Amino acid sequence: MKHFPSNRTITYFSSQNQPAYFAELGEVVEIETNDCYDGQVKTEETHREDFDRSRLNPATGPIYINGMQKGDTLCVEVLDIKTGDYGIMMAAPGLGPLGNSVSNSSTKILPIYEDHVEFNETIKIPLQPMIGVAGVAPEEGEVSTALPGTHGGNLDTKDIKAGNKLYLPVFTEGALAAFGDLHAAMGDGELSGTGIETSGVIKVRFTKVPFIIENPVVEDEKFFYFIASADTYEQAIHTALLQTTNQLASWLDFSFEDSYRVLSAVCDLKFSQIVNELVTVRVAVPKSLLPESVYSEQRY
Ligand code: CA
Ligand code: CA
């Protein structure tokens, strides 16, 4: 199995980046990732003011995937996520929605064990590893790995985890995918501004799927999640709802109005993250509602 080390990273997604690694469709590869601080925080004495912010959110890659073209949809099947042996959680004035109530910067380094993160002697947090940054080169320009968007990127969506599939629209030959910012655990919203930030190794398989999407979509056993990011909640929610309603209308062969009714009756709106420069939301659509053909294992 190919192993892509974490010494080749980007902090901007761009179609102009030179590929660092190459993969084939259907191939399983292992990707090593640095934590979102690029390994600069090793002790609790290092606070948010103390490191080089230009190195934040390094994503390992870009990975050129043979056979992917502009206009295709890439499926990233997340097979496994192994975290590092410690996680980092920072608090700092101004960080997160309650940042104004935080008086001093502080850092916690939390040991990660096989199935939990030890917050202290009494609080053990179940290990729920997820990928914070997963993206491809965007349609235009350079996009910081700190930002989410139609190309994926800093989606901070807790369903991007082992066993699930992430679908991304491809804007350039080879897709130029990159991954980083693992979290050992994170609740919806990423409410204090960080997950339990960690390094690690992910195992993924890349395939091409025969449907077109405009924004990232995640699939797990029971749901499709339609993801949208924007600079306001209203715009992110509008985009996610509109995309879901249109997709439902197409899948179910419904009018927009009937699809809109079904959306309201069975779908949940969830916050992925509310702490990045753009916010990310998702709409969960139960697969039980859909005809089998929608989620059959067709791959090519
Ligand atoms: Ca993140
Ligand atoms: Ca993070």
PDB file of C-alpha atoms and ligand atoms in Angstrom:
ATOM      1  CA  MET A   1       0.000   0.000   0.000  1.00  0.00           C
ATOM      2  CA  LYS A   2       1.275   3.454  -0.869  1.00  0.00           C
ATOM      3  CA  HIS A   3       2.096   5.595   2.145  1.00  0.00           C
ATOM      4  CA  PHE A   4       2.095   9.371   1.764  1.00  0.00           C
ATOM      5  CA  PRO A   5       4.183  11.005   4.511  1.00  0.00           C
ATOM      6  CA  SER A   6       3.242  14.310   6.104  1.00  0.00           C
ATOM      7  CA  ASN A   7       6.345  16.200   5.011  1.00  0.00           C
ATOM      8  CA  ARG A   8       4.597  17.260   1.767  1.00  0.00           C
ATOM      9  CA  THR A   9       1.776  19.595   2.708  1.00  0.00           C
ATOM     10  CA  ILE A  10      -0.155  22.593   1.426  1.00  0.00           C
ATOM     11  CA  THR A  11      -1.846  25.481   3.198  1.00  0.00           C
ATOM     12  CA  TYR A  12      -3.634  26.570   0.008  1.00  0.00           C
ATOM     13  CA  PHE A  13      -5.739  24.429  -2.318  1.00  0.00           C
ATOM     14  CA  SER A  14      -5.036  25.434  -5.924  1.00  0.00           C
ATOM     15  CA  SER A  15      -5.055  23.907  -9.388  1.00  0.00           C
ATOM     16  CA  GLN A  16      -1.591  25.482  -9.799  1.00  0.00           C
ATOM     17  CA  ASN A  17      -0.043  23.297  -7.074  1.00  0.00           C
ATOM     18  CA  GLN A  18       2.361  20.624  -8.254  1.00  0.00           C
ATOM     19  CA  PRO A  19       1.280  17.104  -7.259  1.00  0.00           C
ATOM     20  CA  ALA A  20       3.205  15.699  -4.288  1.00  0.00           C
ATOM     21  CA  TYR A  21       1.813  12.169  -4.640  1.00  0.00           C
ATOM     22  CA  PHE A  22       0.025  10.008  -7.210  1.00  0.00           C
ATOM     23  CA  ALA A  23      -2.813   7.492  -6.732  1.00  0.00           C
ATOM     24  CA  GLU A  24      -4.965   5.308  -8.984  1.00  0.00           C
ATOM     25  CA  LEU A  25      -8.738   4.963  -8.918  1.00  0.00           C
ATOM     26  CA  GLY A  26      -9.712   2.063  -6.678  1.00  0.00           C
ATOM     27  CA  GLU A  27      -6.372   2.077  -4.902  1.00  0.00           C
ATOM     28  CA  VAL A  28      -6.199   2.162  -1.103  1.00  0.00           C
ATOM     29  CA  VAL A  29      -3.601   4.615   0.187  1.00  0.00           C
ATOM     30  CA  GLU A  30      -2.360   5.637   3.599  1.00  0.00           C
ATOM     31  CA  ILE A  31      -1.959   9.335   4.290  1.00  0.00           C
ATOM     32  CA  GLU A  32      -0.048  10.701   7.255  1.00  0.00           C
ATOM     33  CA  THR A  33      -1.291  14.045   8.568  1.00  0.00           C
ATOM     34  CA  ASN A  34       0.097  16.686  10.910  1.00  0.00           C
ATOM     35  CA  ASP A  35      -2.118  18.294  13.526  1.00  0.00           C
ATOM     36  CA  CYS A  36      -3.685  21.660  12.649  1.00  0.00           C
ATOM     37  CA  TYR A  37      -0.839  23.475  14.444  1.00  0.00           C
ATOM     38  CA  ASP A  38       1.718  21.678  12.261  1.00  0.00           C
ATOM     39  CA  GLY A  39       3.324  20.085  15.310  1.00  0.00           C
ATOM     40  CA  GLN A  40       4.210  23.454  16.858  1.00  0.00           C
ATOM     41  CA  VAL A  41       2.323  22.765  20.104  1.00  0.00           C
ATOM     42  CA  LYS A  42       3.988  20.072  22.176  1.00  0.00           C
ATOM     43  CA  THR A  43       3.495  21.364  25.701  1.00  0.00           C
ATOM     44  CA  GLU A  44       0.812  23.222  27.645  1.00  0.00           C
ATOM     45  CA  GLU A  45       3.183  26.212  27.857  1.00  0.00           C
ATOM     46  CA  THR A  46       2.625  26.947  24.147  1.00  0.00           C
ATOM     47  CA  HIS A  47      -0.435  29.153  23.756  1.00  0.00           C
ATOM     48  CA  ARG A  48      -2.335  30.428  20.766  1.00  0.00           C
ATOM     49  CA  GLU A  49      -0.203  33.583  20.495  1.00  0.00           C
ATOM     50  CA  ASP A  50       3.051  31.629  20.457  1.00  0.00           C
ATOM     51  CA  PHE A  51       3.234  29.911  17.099  1.00  0.00           C
ATOM     52  CA  ASP A  52       3.530  30.679  13.408  1.00  0.00           C
ATOM     53  CA  ARG A  53      -0.043  31.037  12.181  1.00  0.00           C
ATOM     54  CA  SER A  54       0.957  30.755   8.527  1.00  0.00           C
ATOM     55  CA  ARG A  55       1.551  27.054   9.184  1.00  0.00           C
ATOM     56  CA  LEU A  56      -1.993  26.379  10.474  1.00  0.00           C
ATOM     57  CA  ASN A  57      -4.044  23.587   8.897  1.00  0.00           C
ATOM     58  CA  PRO A  58      -1.392  21.825   6.822  1.00  0.00           C
ATOM     59  CA  ALA A  59      -2.998  19.290   4.468  1.00  0.00           C
ATOM     60  CA  THR A  60      -0.949  16.392   3.155  1.00  0.00           C
ATOM     61  CA  GLY A  61      -0.776  16.426  -0.631  1.00  0.00           C
ATOM     62  CA  PRO A  62      -1.716  17.407  -3.216  1.00  0.00           C
ATOM     63  CA  ILE A  63      -2.519  13.887  -4.394  1.00  0.00           C
ATOM     64  CA  TYR A  64      -2.987  13.556  -8.139  1.00  0.00           C
ATOM     65  CA  ILE A  65      -5.615  10.870  -8.788  1.00  0.00           C
ATOM     66  CA  ASN A  66      -5.190   9.331 -12.202  1.00  0.00           C
ATOM     67  CA  GLY A  67      -8.402   9.322 -14.211  1.00  0.00           C
ATOM     68  CA  MET A  68     -10.133  12.238 -12.480  1.00  0.00           C
ATOM     69  CA  GLN A  69     -11.138  15.097 -14.760  1.00  0.00           C
ATOM     70  CA  LYS A  70     -12.808  18.462 -14.318  1.00  0.00           C
ATOM     71  CA  GLY A  71     -16.579  17.902 -13.925  1.00  0.00           C
ATOM     72  CA  ASP A  72     -16.208  14.452 -12.328  1.00  0.00           C
ATOM     73  CA  THR A  73     -17.252  13.556  -8.809  1.00  0.00           C
ATOM     74  CA  LEU A  74     -14.621  12.039  -6.526  1.00  0.00           C
ATOM     75  CA  CYS A  75     -15.604   9.588  -3.821  1.00  0.00           C
ATOM     76  CA  VAL A  76     -13.230   9.405  -0.858  1.00  0.00           C
ATOM     77  CA  GLU A  77     -14.035   6.282   1.075  1.00  0.00           C
ATOM     78  CA  VAL A  78     -12.643   6.704   4.572  1.00  0.00           C
ATOM     79  CA  LEU A  79     -11.551   3.223   5.633  1.00  0.00           C
ATOM     80  CA  ASP A  80      -9.631   3.966   8.791  1.00  0.00           C
ATOM     81  CA  ILE A  81      -8.388   6.830  10.959  1.00  0.00           C
ATOM     82  CA  LYS A  82      -5.585   6.350  13.480  1.00  0.00           C
ATOM     83  CA  THR A  83      -4.973   9.388  15.645  1.00  0.00           C
ATOM     84  CA  GLY A  84      -1.758  10.448  17.322  1.00  0.00           C
ATOM     85  CA  ASP A  85      -1.239   9.643  20.992  1.00  0.00           C
ATOM     86  CA  TYR A  86      -2.218  13.081  22.263  1.00  0.00           C
ATOM     87  CA  GLY A  87      -4.735  15.769  21.410  1.00  0.00           C
ATOM     88  CA  ILE A  88      -4.540  19.546  21.815  1.00  0.00           C
ATOM     89  CA  MET A  89      -7.306  21.902  22.930  1.00  0.00           C
ATOM     90  CA  MET A  90      -6.714  25.617  23.159  1.00  0.00           C
ATOM     91  CA  ALA A  91      -8.760  28.373  24.692  1.00  0.00           C
ATOM     92  CA  ALA A  92      -7.945  31.992  23.988  1.00  0.00           C
ATOM     93  CA  PRO A  93      -9.629  35.394  24.264  1.00  0.00           C
ATOM     94  CA  GLY A  94     -11.711  35.903  21.148  1.00  0.00           C
ATOM     95  CA  LEU A  95     -11.640  32.247  20.105  1.00  0.00           C
ATOM     96  CA  GLY A  96     -15.072  30.795  19.382  1.00  0.00           C
ATOM     97  CA  PRO A  97     -18.538  32.257  20.047  1.00  0.00           C
ATOM     98  CA  LEU A  98     -17.805  32.709  23.780  1.00  0.00           C
ATOM     99  CA  GLY A  99     -14.281  34.007  23.207  1.00  0.00           C
ATOM    100  CA  ASN A 100     -15.170  37.321  24.890  1.00  0.00           C
ATOM    101  CA  SER A 101     -15.659  35.456  28.169  1.00  0.00           C
ATOM    102  CA  VAL A 102     -12.243  33.781  28.007  1.00  0.00           C
ATOM    103  CA  SER A 103      -9.793  35.893  30.002  1.00  0.00           C
ATOM    104  CA  ASN A 104      -6.503  34.071  29.437  1.00  0.00           C
ATOM    105  CA  SER A 105      -4.982  31.807  26.828  1.00  0.00           C
ATOM    106  CA  SER A 106      -4.398  28.244  27.916  1.00  0.00           C
ATOM    107  CA  THR A 107      -3.566  24.939  26.290  1.00  0.00           C
ATOM    108  CA  LYS A 108      -4.504  21.426  27.294  1.00  0.00           C
ATOM    109  CA  ILE A 109      -2.625  18.395  26.020  1.00  0.00           C
ATOM    110  CA  LEU A 110      -4.868  15.350  26.367  1.00  0.00           C
ATOM    111  CA  PRO A 111      -3.617  11.752  26.210  1.00  0.00           C
ATOM    112  CA  ILE A 112      -5.402   9.610  23.621  1.00  0.00           C
ATOM    113  CA  TYR A 113      -5.951   5.947  24.443  1.00  0.00           C
ATOM    114  CA  GLU A 114      -7.419   3.120  22.374  1.00  0.00           C
ATOM    115  CA  ASP A 115     -11.039   4.142  22.808  1.00  0.00           C
ATOM    116  CA  HIS A 116     -11.039   7.442  24.668  1.00  0.00           C
ATOM    117  CA  VAL A 117      -9.362  10.761  25.304  1.00  0.00           C
ATOM    118  CA  GLU A 118      -8.556  11.481  28.928  1.00  0.00           C
ATOM    119  CA  PHE A 119      -9.762  14.999  29.728  1.00  0.00           C
ATOM    120  CA  ASN A 120      -8.942  14.511  33.406  1.00  0.00           C
ATOM    121  CA  GLU A 121      -9.180  11.760  36.017  1.00  0.00           C
ATOM    122  CA  THR A 122     -12.956  11.647  35.883  1.00  0.00           C
ATOM    123  CA  ILE A 123     -13.914  12.747  32.383  1.00  0.00           C
ATOM    124  CA  LYS A 124     -13.126  10.355  29.592  1.00  0.00           C
ATOM    125  CA  ILE A 125     -14.267  11.393  26.129  1.00  0.00           C
ATOM    126  CA  PRO A 126     -15.097   8.582  23.675  1.00  0.00           C
ATOM    127  CA  LEU A 127     -12.629   8.525  20.784  1.00  0.00           C
ATOM    128  CA  GLN A 128     -14.485   9.531  17.620  1.00  0.00           C
ATOM    129  CA  PRO A 129     -11.819  10.331  15.042  1.00  0.00           C
ATOM    130  CA  MET A 130     -12.779  12.533  12.103  1.00  0.00           C
ATOM    131  CA  ILE A 131     -11.083  14.450   9.314  1.00  0.00           C
ATOM    132  CA  GLY A 132     -11.368  18.251   9.586  1.00  0.00           C
ATOM    133  CA  VAL A 133      -9.746  19.192   6.267  1.00  0.00           C
ATOM    134  CA  ALA A 134     -10.515  17.129   3.143  1.00  0.00           C
ATOM    135  CA  GLY A 135     -10.580  18.830  -0.221  1.00  0.00           C
ATOM    136  CA  VAL A 136      -9.561  19.164  -3.836  1.00  0.00           C
ATOM    137  CA  ALA A 137      -8.267  22.077  -5.899  1.00  0.00           C
ATOM    138  CA  PRO A 138     -11.005  24.723  -6.220  1.00  0.00           C
ATOM    139  CA  GLU A 139     -12.466  26.081  -9.413  1.00  0.00           C
ATOM    140  CA  GLU A 140     -10.588  29.361  -9.150  1.00  0.00           C
ATOM    141  CA  GLY A 141      -7.555  30.786  -7.423  1.00  0.00           C
ATOM    142  CA  GLU A 142      -6.004  29.735  -4.167  1.00  0.00           C
ATOM    143  CA  VAL A 143      -8.198  28.823  -1.202  1.00  0.00           C
ATOM    144  CA  SER A 144      -6.659  28.596   2.267  1.00  0.00           C
ATOM    145  CA  THR A 145      -6.878  25.207   3.976  1.00  0.00           C
ATOM    146  CA  ALA A 146      -8.519  27.146   6.844  1.00  0.00           C
ATOM    147  CA  LEU A 147     -11.618  27.715   4.688  1.00  0.00           C
ATOM    148  CA  PRO A 148     -14.449  25.354   3.737  1.00  0.00           C
ATOM    149  CA  GLY A 149     -16.126  25.558   0.329  1.00  0.00           C
ATOM    150  CA  THR A 150     -17.559  23.735  -2.661  1.00  0.00           C
ATOM    151  CA  HIS A 151     -14.170  22.030  -3.021  1.00  0.00           C
ATOM    152  CA  GLY A 152     -14.351  20.671   0.551  1.00  0.00           C
ATOM    153  CA  GLY A 153     -11.436  21.983   2.615  1.00  0.00           C
ATOM    154  CA  ASN A 154     -11.931  22.880   6.277  1.00  0.00           C
ATOM    155  CA  LEU A 155     -15.427  21.358   6.490  1.00  0.00           C
ATOM    156  CA  ASP A 156     -15.046  20.252  10.132  1.00  0.00           C
ATOM    157  CA  THR A 157     -17.979  17.879   9.681  1.00  0.00           C
ATOM    158  CA  LYS A 158     -17.942  15.063  12.193  1.00  0.00           C
ATOM    159  CA  ASP A 159     -19.449  12.562   9.747  1.00  0.00           C
ATOM    160  CA  ILE A 160     -16.211  12.577   7.715  1.00  0.00           C
ATOM    161  CA  LYS A 161     -15.028   9.507   9.591  1.00  0.00           C
ATOM    162  CA  ALA A 162     -14.143   5.858   9.071  1.00  0.00           C
ATOM    163  CA  GLY A 163     -16.863   3.854   7.364  1.00  0.00           C
ATOM    164  CA  ASN A 164     -18.282   6.884   5.533  1.00  0.00           C
ATOM    165  CA  LYS A 165     -17.860   8.316   2.056  1.00  0.00           C
ATOM    166  CA  LEU A 166     -17.125  11.920   1.149  1.00  0.00           C
ATOM    167  CA  TYR A 167     -18.105  13.062  -2.351  1.00  0.00           C
ATOM    168  CA  LEU A 168     -16.385  16.118  -3.804  1.00  0.00           C
ATOM    169  CA  PRO A 169     -16.859  17.911  -7.111  1.00  0.00           C
ATOM    170  CA  VAL A 170     -13.618  17.910  -9.125  1.00  0.00           C
ATOM    171  CA  PHE A 171     -12.451  21.128 -10.788  1.00  0.00           C
ATOM    172  CA  THR A 172      -9.086  20.159 -12.212  1.00  0.00           C
ATOM    173  CA  GLU A 173      -7.321  17.186 -13.793  1.00  0.00           C
ATOM    174  CA  GLY A 174      -6.144  14.740 -11.133  1.00  0.00           C
ATOM    175  CA  ALA A 175      -8.380  16.431  -8.516  1.00  0.00           C
ATOM    176  CA  LEU A 176      -5.300  17.405  -6.411  1.00  0.00           C
ATOM    177  CA  ALA A 177      -6.747  16.155  -3.133  1.00  0.00           C
ATOM    178  CA  ALA A 178      -5.277  16.895   0.281  1.00  0.00           C
ATOM    179  CA  PHE A 179      -6.155  15.933   3.863  1.00  0.00           C
ATOM    180  CA  GLY A 180      -5.334  17.113   7.374  1.00  0.00           C
ATOM    181  CA  ASP A 181      -6.654  18.494  10.669  1.00  0.00           C
ATOM    182  CA  LEU A 182      -7.745  15.265  12.354  1.00  0.00           C
ATOM    183  CA  HIS A 183      -9.875  15.540  15.475  1.00  0.00           C
ATOM    184  CA  ALA A 184      -9.981  12.784  18.113  1.00  0.00           C
ATOM    185  CA  ALA A 185     -13.492  14.021  18.894  1.00  0.00           C
ATOM    186  CA  MET A 186     -15.654  17.041  18.118  1.00  0.00           C
ATOM    187  CA  GLY A 187     -19.297  17.921  18.688  1.00  0.00           C
ATOM    188  CA  ASP A 188     -21.487  19.510  16.048  1.00  0.00           C
ATOM    189  CA  GLY A 189     -20.531  23.172  15.706  1.00  0.00           C
ATOM    190  CA  GLU A 190     -16.946  22.837  17.010  1.00  0.00           C
ATOM    191  CA  LEU A 191     -18.281  25.139  19.677  1.00  0.00           C
ATOM    192  CA  SER A 192     -15.182  26.463  21.466  1.00  0.00           C
ATOM    193  CA  GLY A 193     -13.260  26.934  18.233  1.00  0.00           C
ATOM    194  CA  THR A 194     -11.266  23.697  18.191  1.00  0.00           C
ATOM    195  CA  GLY A 195     -11.784  19.967  18.144  1.00  0.00           C
ATOM    196  CA  ILE A 196      -9.421  17.663  20.014  1.00  0.00           C
ATOM    197  CA  GLU A 197      -6.677  18.443  17.508  1.00  0.00           C
ATOM    198  CA  THR A 198      -4.336  15.620  16.617  1.00  0.00           C
ATOM    199  CA  SER A 199      -2.042  14.148  14.007  1.00  0.00           C
ATOM    200  CA  GLY A 200      -2.527  10.674  12.572  1.00  0.00           C
ATOM    201  CA  VAL A 201      -2.763   8.330   9.637  1.00  0.00           C
ATOM    202  CA  ILE A 202      -5.830   7.853   7.477  1.00  0.00           C
ATOM    203  CA  LYS A 203      -6.543   5.066   5.050  1.00  0.00           C
ATOM    204  CA  VAL A 204      -8.741   5.997   2.081  1.00  0.00           C
ATOM    205  CA  ARG A 205      -9.842   4.668  -1.283  1.00  0.00           C
ATOM    206  CA  PHE A 206     -10.508   7.010  -4.204  1.00  0.00           C
ATOM    207  CA  THR A 207     -13.208   6.188  -6.746  1.00  0.00           C
ATOM    208  CA  LYS A 208     -15.125   8.086  -9.394  1.00  0.00           C
ATOM    209  CA  VAL A 209     -18.922   8.117  -9.154  1.00  0.00           C
ATOM    210  CA  PRO A 210     -21.452   8.707 -11.920  1.00  0.00           C
ATOM    211  CA  PHE A 211     -23.408  11.585 -10.436  1.00  0.00           C
ATOM    212  CA  ILE A 212     -22.795  15.285 -10.443  1.00  0.00           C
ATOM    213  CA  ILE A 213     -22.722  17.399  -7.282  1.00  0.00           C
ATOM    214  CA  GLU A 214     -22.125  21.094  -6.693  1.00  0.00           C
ATOM    215  CA  ASN A 215     -21.118  20.884  -3.048  1.00  0.00           C
ATOM    216  CA  PRO A 216     -19.605  18.225  -0.797  1.00  0.00           C
ATOM    217  CA  VAL A 217     -21.856  15.334   0.205  1.00  0.00           C
ATOM    218  CA  VAL A 218     -21.200  12.706   2.890  1.00  0.00           C
ATOM    219  CA  GLU A 219     -22.828   9.284   2.987  1.00  0.00           C
ATOM    220  CA  ASP A 220     -23.037   6.948   5.946  1.00  0.00           C
ATOM    221  CA  GLU A 221     -25.049   3.802   6.505  1.00  0.00           C
ATOM    222  CA  LYS A 222     -28.336   5.626   7.003  1.00  0.00           C
ATOM    223  CA  PHE A 223     -28.047   9.153   5.592  1.00  0.00           C
ATOM    224  CA  PHE A 224     -26.811  11.418   2.859  1.00  0.00           C
ATOM    225  CA  TYR A 225     -25.578  14.766   4.228  1.00  0.00           C
ATOM    226  CA  PHE A 226     -25.683  17.749   1.886  1.00  0.00           C
ATOM    227  CA  ILE A 227     -23.048  20.233   3.013  1.00  0.00           C
ATOM    228  CA  ALA A 228     -22.850  23.956   2.331  1.00  0.00           C
ATOM    229  CA  SER A 229     -20.569  26.722   3.587  1.00  0.00           C
ATOM    230  CA  ALA A 230     -21.005  30.494   3.408  1.00  0.00           C
ATOM    231  CA  ASP A 231     -20.124  33.652   5.301  1.00  0.00           C
ATOM    232  CA  THR A 232     -23.564  33.817   6.936  1.00  0.00           C
ATOM    233  CA  TYR A 233     -25.778  31.154   8.502  1.00  0.00           C
ATOM    234  CA  GLU A 234     -28.666  32.273   6.306  1.00  0.00           C
ATOM    235  CA  GLN A 235     -26.732  31.791   3.087  1.00  0.00           C
ATOM    236  CA  ALA A 236     -25.230  28.439   4.133  1.00  0.00           C
ATOM    237  CA  ILE A 237     -28.650  27.144   5.176  1.00  0.00           C
ATOM    238  CA  HIS A 238     -30.297  28.443   1.993  1.00  0.00           C
ATOM    239  CA  THR A 239     -27.696  26.734  -0.215  1.00  0.00           C
ATOM    240  CA  ALA A 240     -27.902  23.431   1.683  1.00  0.00           C
ATOM    241  CA  LEU A 241     -31.716  23.375   1.668  1.00  0.00           C
ATOM    242  CA  LEU A 242     -32.012  24.344  -1.985  1.00  0.00           C
ATOM    243  CA  GLN A 243     -29.504  21.744  -3.060  1.00  0.00           C
ATOM    244  CA  THR A 244     -31.178  19.032  -0.981  1.00  0.00           C
ATOM    245  CA  THR A 245     -34.664  19.922  -2.224  1.00  0.00           C
ATOM    246  CA  ASN A 246     -33.568  19.921  -5.858  1.00  0.00           C
ATOM    247  CA  GLN A 247     -31.748  16.614  -5.406  1.00  0.00           C
ATOM    248  CA  LEU A 248     -34.775  15.035  -3.714  1.00  0.00           C
ATOM    249  CA  ALA A 249     -37.018  16.250  -6.547  1.00  0.00           C
ATOM    250  CA  SER A 250     -34.711  14.601  -9.053  1.00  0.00           C
ATOM    251  CA  TRP A 251     -34.286  11.334  -7.106  1.00  0.00           C
ATOM    252  CA  LEU A 252     -37.992  10.969  -6.325  1.00  0.00           C
ATOM    253  CA  ASP A 253     -39.270  12.491  -9.564  1.00  0.00           C
ATOM    254  CA  PHE A 254     -41.244  15.007  -7.496  1.00  0.00           C
ATOM    255  CA  SER A 255     -42.269  18.605  -8.075  1.00  0.00           C
ATOM    256  CA  PHE A 256     -40.200  21.163  -6.156  1.00  0.00           C
ATOM    257  CA  GLU A 257     -43.136  21.709  -3.810  1.00  0.00           C
ATOM    258  CA  ASP A 258     -43.539  18.020  -2.938  1.00  0.00           C
ATOM    259  CA  SER A 259     -39.805  17.683  -2.480  1.00  0.00           C
ATOM    260  CA  TYR A 260     -39.858  20.752  -0.189  1.00  0.00           C
ATOM    261  CA  ARG A 261     -42.623  19.087   1.876  1.00  0.00           C
ATOM    262  CA  VAL A 262     -40.600  15.867   2.176  1.00  0.00           C
ATOM    263  CA  LEU A 263     -37.529  17.896   3.191  1.00  0.00           C
ATOM    264  CA  SER A 264     -39.528  19.426   6.022  1.00  0.00           C
ATOM    265  CA  ALA A 265     -41.092  16.133   7.091  1.00  0.00           C
ATOM    266  CA  VAL A 266     -37.994  13.934   7.379  1.00  0.00           C
ATOM    267  CA  CYS A 267     -34.713  15.841   7.007  1.00  0.00           C
ATOM    268  CA  ASP A 268     -32.619  17.390   9.807  1.00  0.00           C
ATOM    269  CA  LEU A 269     -30.580  20.574   9.516  1.00  0.00           C
ATOM    270  CA  LYS A 270     -27.305  20.294  11.443  1.00  0.00           C
ATOM    271  CA  PHE A 271     -24.435  22.656  12.155  1.00  0.00           C
ATOM    272  CA  SER A 272     -21.075  21.213  11.131  1.00  0.00           C
ATOM    273  CA  GLN A 273     -18.968  24.116  12.358  1.00  0.00           C
ATOM    274  CA  ILE A 274     -19.742  27.707  13.358  1.00  0.00           C
ATOM    275  CA  VAL A 275     -16.192  28.843  14.117  1.00  0.00           C
ATOM    276  CA  ASN A 276     -14.346  29.121  10.812  1.00  0.00           C
ATOM    277  CA  GLU A 277     -14.368  32.280   8.707  1.00  0.00           C
ATOM    278  CA  LEU A 278     -17.202  30.654   6.724  1.00  0.00           C
ATOM    279  CA  VAL A 279     -19.792  28.548   8.584  1.00  0.00           C
ATOM    280  CA  THR A 280     -20.731  25.044   7.451  1.00  0.00           C
ATOM    281  CA  VAL A 281     -24.120  23.351   7.753  1.00  0.00           C
ATOM    282  CA  ARG A 282     -25.520  20.076   6.455  1.00  0.00           C
ATOM    283  CA  VAL A 283     -28.909  18.519   5.792  1.00  0.00           C
ATOM    284  CA  ALA A 284     -29.369  14.847   6.685  1.00  0.00           C
ATOM    285  CA  VAL A 285     -31.550  12.898   4.246  1.00  0.00           C
ATOM    286  CA  PRO A 286     -32.575   9.392   5.380  1.00  0.00           C
ATOM    287  CA  LYS A 287     -31.631   6.833   2.732  1.00  0.00           C
ATOM    288  CA  SER A 288     -34.672   4.736   3.682  1.00  0.00           C
ATOM    289  CA  LEU A 289     -36.723   7.312   1.798  1.00  0.00           C
ATOM    290  CA  LEU A 290     -34.925   6.814  -1.481  1.00  0.00           C
ATOM    291  CA  PRO A 291     -35.207   4.231  -4.231  1.00  0.00           C
ATOM    292  CA  GLU A 292     -32.469   1.586  -4.115  1.00  0.00           C
ATOM    293  CA  SER A 293     -30.978   2.808  -7.394  1.00  0.00           C
ATOM    294  CA  VAL A 294     -29.890   6.078  -5.779  1.00  0.00           C
ATOM    295  CA  TYR A 295     -27.344   4.504  -3.489  1.00  0.00           C
ATOM    296  CA  SER A 296     -26.469   1.282  -5.239  1.00  0.00           C
ATOM    297  CA  GLU A 297     -22.780   0.492  -5.247  1.00  0.00           C
ATOM    298  CA  GLN A 298     -22.243   1.608  -8.822  1.00  0.00           C
ATOM    299  CA  ARG A 299     -18.620   2.724  -9.253  1.00  0.00           C
ATOM    300  CA  TYR A 300     -16.402   3.061 -12.242  1.00  0.00           C
TER     301      TYR A 300
HETATM  302 CA    CA B   1     -10.698  22.613  11.166  1.00  0.00          CA
HETATM  303 CA    CA B   2      -9.078  21.459  13.797  1.00  0.00          CA
END
